[in-house]
Amino acid sequence: MLFARKKRRISRLLLVEDEPLVAFDTEHFLRDAEFEMVATVDRVSDALAVIADARDIDLVLVDISLADGSGIDVARAAHRAGVPVLFVTGSCPEGGREVAAGCLAKPYAQRDLLAAIAAIEAVLDGRKPRRVPGGLSLFAGVAEA
């Protein structure tokens, strides 16, 4: 095939979100965009279990404020496992910069989530992102993940 799609570096996602409607909409949108959802969970403990289970995860999308703790704890575990993290939250944390690739501020448009994932993928591949959505902050340690 002459115009084959380039294989994505980021294709398998873990979504950690405790707002049911946000989680449902995000999961379905990402599946429609041809991402594979490893799991969608709403608790820190469940996210830690998925990460510890050594499943192939290319990126963790995590909210900061979760019912049983902080998404920063999820980010730390993912970072130790060598998995990049994108915070998707209303308030980007200062304490998470060393363990995450970036932060996308809520509310965000679906196209901005896709652009944020693409930007992280570009940086991980050593390229400059084509588009960085307005609500995205890329953290300095993204290339180290």
PDB file of C-alpha atoms in Angstrom:
ATOM      1  CA  MET A   1       0.000   0.000   0.000  1.00  0.00           C
ATOM      2  CA  LEU A   2       1.438   3.309  -1.066  1.00  0.00           C
ATOM      3  CA  PHE A   3      -0.047   5.524   1.647  1.00  0.00           C
ATOM      4  CA  ALA A   4       0.075   3.230   4.673  1.00  0.00           C
ATOM      5  CA  ARG A   5      -0.379   4.783   8.083  1.00  0.00           C
ATOM      6  CA  LYS A   6       2.693   5.096  10.249  1.00  0.00           C
ATOM      7  CA  LYS A   7       2.517   2.854  13.298  1.00  0.00           C
ATOM      8  CA  ARG A   8       1.864   4.869  16.426  1.00  0.00           C
ATOM      9  CA  ARG A   9       4.340   4.788  19.273  1.00  0.00           C
ATOM     10  CA  ILE A  10       1.449   5.511  21.622  1.00  0.00           C
ATOM     11  CA  SER A  11      -1.492   3.207  20.997  1.00  0.00           C
ATOM     12  CA  ARG A  12      -2.290   1.475  24.314  1.00  0.00           C
ATOM     13  CA  LEU A  13      -3.735   3.771  26.982  1.00  0.00           C
ATOM     14  CA  LEU A  14      -4.653   3.528  30.655  1.00  0.00           C
ATOM     15  CA  LEU A  15      -7.328   6.065  31.616  1.00  0.00           C
ATOM     16  CA  VAL A  16      -7.648   7.009  35.291  1.00  0.00           C
ATOM     17  CA  GLU A  17     -10.696   9.248  35.776  1.00  0.00           C
ATOM     18  CA  ASP A  18     -13.285   9.239  38.565  1.00  0.00           C
ATOM     19  CA  GLU A  19     -15.952  11.325  36.820  1.00  0.00           C
ATOM     20  CA  PRO A  20     -18.089   8.631  35.143  1.00  0.00           C
ATOM     21  CA  LEU A  21     -19.328  10.757  32.234  1.00  0.00           C
ATOM     22  CA  VAL A  22     -15.866  12.136  31.484  1.00  0.00           C
ATOM     23  CA  ALA A  23     -14.383   8.625  31.631  1.00  0.00           C
ATOM     24  CA  PHE A  24     -17.114   7.193  29.401  1.00  0.00           C
ATOM     25  CA  ASP A  25     -16.858   9.958  26.797  1.00  0.00           C
ATOM     26  CA  THR A  26     -13.054   9.917  26.771  1.00  0.00           C
ATOM     27  CA  GLU A  27     -12.837   6.141  26.483  1.00  0.00           C
ATOM     28  CA  HIS A  28     -15.279   5.990  23.575  1.00  0.00           C
ATOM     29  CA  PHE A  29     -13.707   8.942  21.797  1.00  0.00           C
ATOM     30  CA  LEU A  30     -10.233   7.414  22.065  1.00  0.00           C
ATOM     31  CA  ARG A  31     -11.465   4.025  20.864  1.00  0.00           C
ATOM     32  CA  ASP A  32     -13.058   5.741  17.865  1.00  0.00           C
ATOM     33  CA  ALA A  33      -9.662   7.372  17.232  1.00  0.00           C
ATOM     34  CA  GLU A  34      -8.212   3.825  17.086  1.00  0.00           C
ATOM     35  CA  PHE A  35      -6.457   3.773  20.449  1.00  0.00           C
ATOM     36  CA  GLU A  36      -6.600   0.603  22.497  1.00  0.00           C
ATOM     37  CA  MET A  37      -7.820   1.049  26.044  1.00  0.00           C
ATOM     38  CA  VAL A  38      -5.822  -1.225  28.359  1.00  0.00           C
ATOM     39  CA  ALA A  39      -8.196  -0.240  31.163  1.00  0.00           C
ATOM     40  CA  THR A  40     -10.361   2.581  32.416  1.00  0.00           C
ATOM     41  CA  VAL A  41     -10.325   2.863  36.192  1.00  0.00           C
ATOM     42  CA  ASP A  42     -11.513   5.405  38.742  1.00  0.00           C
ATOM     43  CA  ARG A  43      -9.292   4.689  41.745  1.00  0.00           C
ATOM     44  CA  VAL A  44      -5.591   5.038  42.500  1.00  0.00           C
ATOM     45  CA  SER A  45      -5.478   1.486  43.855  1.00  0.00           C
ATOM     46  CA  ASP A  46      -6.948   0.052  40.636  1.00  0.00           C
ATOM     47  CA  ALA A  47      -4.533   2.062  38.480  1.00  0.00           C
ATOM     48  CA  LEU A  48      -1.561   0.875  40.533  1.00  0.00           C
ATOM     49  CA  ALA A  49      -2.723  -2.721  40.091  1.00  0.00           C
ATOM     50  CA  VAL A  50      -2.962  -2.322  36.296  1.00  0.00           C
ATOM     51  CA  ILE A  51       0.512  -0.766  36.147  1.00  0.00           C
ATOM     52  CA  ALA A  52       1.966  -3.474  38.431  1.00  0.00           C
ATOM     53  CA  ASP A  53       0.383  -6.170  36.272  1.00  0.00           C
ATOM     54  CA  ALA A  54       3.076  -5.306  33.690  1.00  0.00           C
ATOM     55  CA  ARG A  55       0.608  -4.858  30.858  1.00  0.00           C
ATOM     56  CA  ASP A  56       1.914  -3.038  27.821  1.00  0.00           C
ATOM     57  CA  ILE A  57       0.857   0.556  28.413  1.00  0.00           C
ATOM     58  CA  ASP A  58       2.131   3.330  26.149  1.00  0.00           C
ATOM     59  CA  LEU A  59       0.624   6.287  28.033  1.00  0.00           C
ATOM     60  CA  VAL A  60      -1.327   6.882  31.236  1.00  0.00           C
ATOM     61  CA  LEU A  61      -3.985   9.609  31.196  1.00  0.00           C
ATOM     62  CA  VAL A  62      -4.682  10.508  34.799  1.00  0.00           C
ATOM     63  CA  ASP A  63      -6.757  13.056  36.690  1.00  0.00           C
ATOM     64  CA  ILE A  64      -5.172  14.485  39.841  1.00  0.00           C
ATOM     65  CA  SER A  65      -8.104  14.421  42.253  1.00  0.00           C
ATOM     66  CA  LEU A  66      -9.352  10.867  42.618  1.00  0.00           C
ATOM     67  CA  ALA A  67     -11.733   9.404  45.188  1.00  0.00           C
ATOM     68  CA  ASP A  68      -9.058   7.382  47.003  1.00  0.00           C
ATOM     69  CA  GLY A  69      -6.020   9.610  46.577  1.00  0.00           C
ATOM     70  CA  SER A  70      -3.892  11.588  44.179  1.00  0.00           C
ATOM     71  CA  GLY A  71      -3.154  10.947  40.535  1.00  0.00           C
ATOM     72  CA  ILE A  72       0.413  11.960  41.333  1.00  0.00           C
ATOM     73  CA  ASP A  73       0.801   8.571  43.062  1.00  0.00           C
ATOM     74  CA  VAL A  74      -0.309   6.893  39.830  1.00  0.00           C
ATOM     75  CA  ALA A  75       2.172   9.023  37.883  1.00  0.00           C
ATOM     76  CA  ARG A  76       5.007   8.033  40.210  1.00  0.00           C
ATOM     77  CA  ALA A  77       4.241   4.327  39.752  1.00  0.00           C
ATOM     78  CA  ALA A  78       3.983   4.703  35.976  1.00  0.00           C
ATOM     79  CA  HIS A  79       7.247   6.666  35.893  1.00  0.00           C
ATOM     80  CA  ARG A  80       9.018   3.896  37.847  1.00  0.00           C
ATOM     81  CA  ALA A  81       7.633   1.421  35.278  1.00  0.00           C
ATOM     82  CA  GLY A  82       8.938   3.563  32.399  1.00  0.00           C
ATOM     83  CA  VAL A  83       5.471   4.578  31.196  1.00  0.00           C
ATOM     84  CA  PRO A  84       4.858   8.241  30.255  1.00  0.00           C
ATOM     85  CA  VAL A  85       2.001  10.092  31.924  1.00  0.00           C
ATOM     86  CA  LEU A  86      -0.280  12.895  30.806  1.00  0.00           C
ATOM     87  CA  PHE A  87      -2.192  14.622  33.572  1.00  0.00           C
ATOM     88  CA  VAL A  88      -5.700  15.607  32.442  1.00  0.00           C
ATOM     89  CA  THR A  89      -6.986  17.811  35.192  1.00  0.00           C
ATOM     90  CA  GLY A  90      -8.473  21.164  36.083  1.00  0.00           C
ATOM     91  CA  SER A  91      -5.312  22.297  37.854  1.00  0.00           C
ATOM     92  CA  CYS A  92      -1.897  21.108  36.710  1.00  0.00           C
ATOM     93  CA  PRO A  93       0.222  20.076  39.698  1.00  0.00           C
ATOM     94  CA  GLU A  94       3.639  21.476  40.439  1.00  0.00           C
ATOM     95  CA  GLY A  95       4.550  18.297  42.339  1.00  0.00           C
ATOM     96  CA  GLY A  96       4.076  16.098  39.303  1.00  0.00           C
ATOM     97  CA  ARG A  97       6.476  17.675  36.838  1.00  0.00           C
ATOM     98  CA  GLU A  98       9.281  15.206  37.513  1.00  0.00           C
ATOM     99  CA  VAL A  99       7.090  12.130  36.900  1.00  0.00           C
ATOM    100  CA  ALA A 100       4.888  13.191  33.981  1.00  0.00           C
ATOM    101  CA  ALA A 101       5.312  14.133  30.341  1.00  0.00           C
ATOM    102  CA  GLY A 102       2.810  16.949  30.555  1.00  0.00           C
ATOM    103  CA  CYS A 103      -0.532  18.254  31.647  1.00  0.00           C
ATOM    104  CA  LEU A 104      -3.653  19.022  29.644  1.00  0.00           C
ATOM    105  CA  ALA A 105      -5.955  21.421  31.466  1.00  0.00           C
ATOM    106  CA  LYS A 106      -9.671  20.626  31.708  1.00  0.00           C
ATOM    107  CA  PRO A 107     -11.946  21.415  30.093  1.00  0.00           C
ATOM    108  CA  TYR A 108     -10.397  20.477  26.756  1.00  0.00           C
ATOM    109  CA  ALA A 109     -11.731  19.725  23.307  1.00  0.00           C
ATOM    110  CA  GLN A 110     -11.360  16.181  22.000  1.00  0.00           C
ATOM    111  CA  ARG A 111      -9.060  17.393  19.232  1.00  0.00           C
ATOM    112  CA  ASP A 112      -6.829  18.937  21.910  1.00  0.00           C
ATOM    113  CA  LEU A 113      -6.528  15.575  23.677  1.00  0.00           C
ATOM    114  CA  LEU A 114      -5.484  13.969  20.393  1.00  0.00           C
ATOM    115  CA  ALA A 115      -3.006  16.795  19.759  1.00  0.00           C
ATOM    116  CA  ALA A 116      -1.604  16.415  23.290  1.00  0.00           C
ATOM    117  CA  ILE A 117      -1.040  12.680  22.772  1.00  0.00           C
ATOM    118  CA  ALA A 118       0.577  13.400  19.383  1.00  0.00           C
ATOM    119  CA  ALA A 119       2.827  16.064  20.951  1.00  0.00           C
ATOM    120  CA  ILE A 120       4.043  13.666  23.638  1.00  0.00           C
ATOM    121  CA  GLU A 121       4.603  11.005  20.993  1.00  0.00           C
ATOM    122  CA  ALA A 122       6.660  13.430  18.893  1.00  0.00           C
ATOM    123  CA  VAL A 123       8.853  14.441  21.821  1.00  0.00           C
ATOM    124  CA  LEU A 124       9.383  10.797  22.812  1.00  0.00           C
ATOM    125  CA  ASP A 125      10.469  10.154  19.216  1.00  0.00           C
ATOM    126  CA  GLY A 126      12.907  13.093  19.388  1.00  0.00           C
ATOM    127  CA  ARG A 127      10.841  15.317  17.104  1.00  0.00           C
ATOM    128  CA  LYS A 128       9.332  18.739  17.597  1.00  0.00           C
ATOM    129  CA  PRO A 129       5.526  18.544  18.007  1.00  0.00           C
ATOM    130  CA  ARG A 130       3.549  19.844  15.021  1.00  0.00           C
ATOM    131  CA  ARG A 131       0.842  21.318  17.217  1.00  0.00           C
ATOM    132  CA  VAL A 132       0.731  21.995  20.929  1.00  0.00           C
ATOM    133  CA  PRO A 133      -2.813  22.790  22.057  1.00  0.00           C
ATOM    134  CA  GLY A 134      -3.302  25.849  24.227  1.00  0.00           C
ATOM    135  CA  GLY A 135      -4.151  23.897  27.373  1.00  0.00           C
ATOM    136  CA  LEU A 136      -1.111  21.602  27.178  1.00  0.00           C
ATOM    137  CA  SER A 137       2.040  22.083  29.223  1.00  0.00           C
ATOM    138  CA  LEU A 138       4.907  19.790  28.238  1.00  0.00           C
ATOM    139  CA  PHE A 139       7.299  19.090  31.088  1.00  0.00           C
ATOM    140  CA  ALA A 140      11.075  19.085  30.688  1.00  0.00           C
ATOM    141  CA  GLY A 141      11.439  15.416  31.665  1.00  0.00           C
ATOM    142  CA  VAL A 142       9.226  14.147  28.826  1.00  0.00           C
ATOM    143  CA  ALA A 143      12.179  12.953  26.742  1.00  0.00           C
ATOM    144  CA  GLU A 144      13.478  10.917  29.691  1.00  0.00           C
ATOM    145  CA  ALA A 145      10.362   8.740  29.965  1.00  0.00           C
TER     146      ALA A 145
END
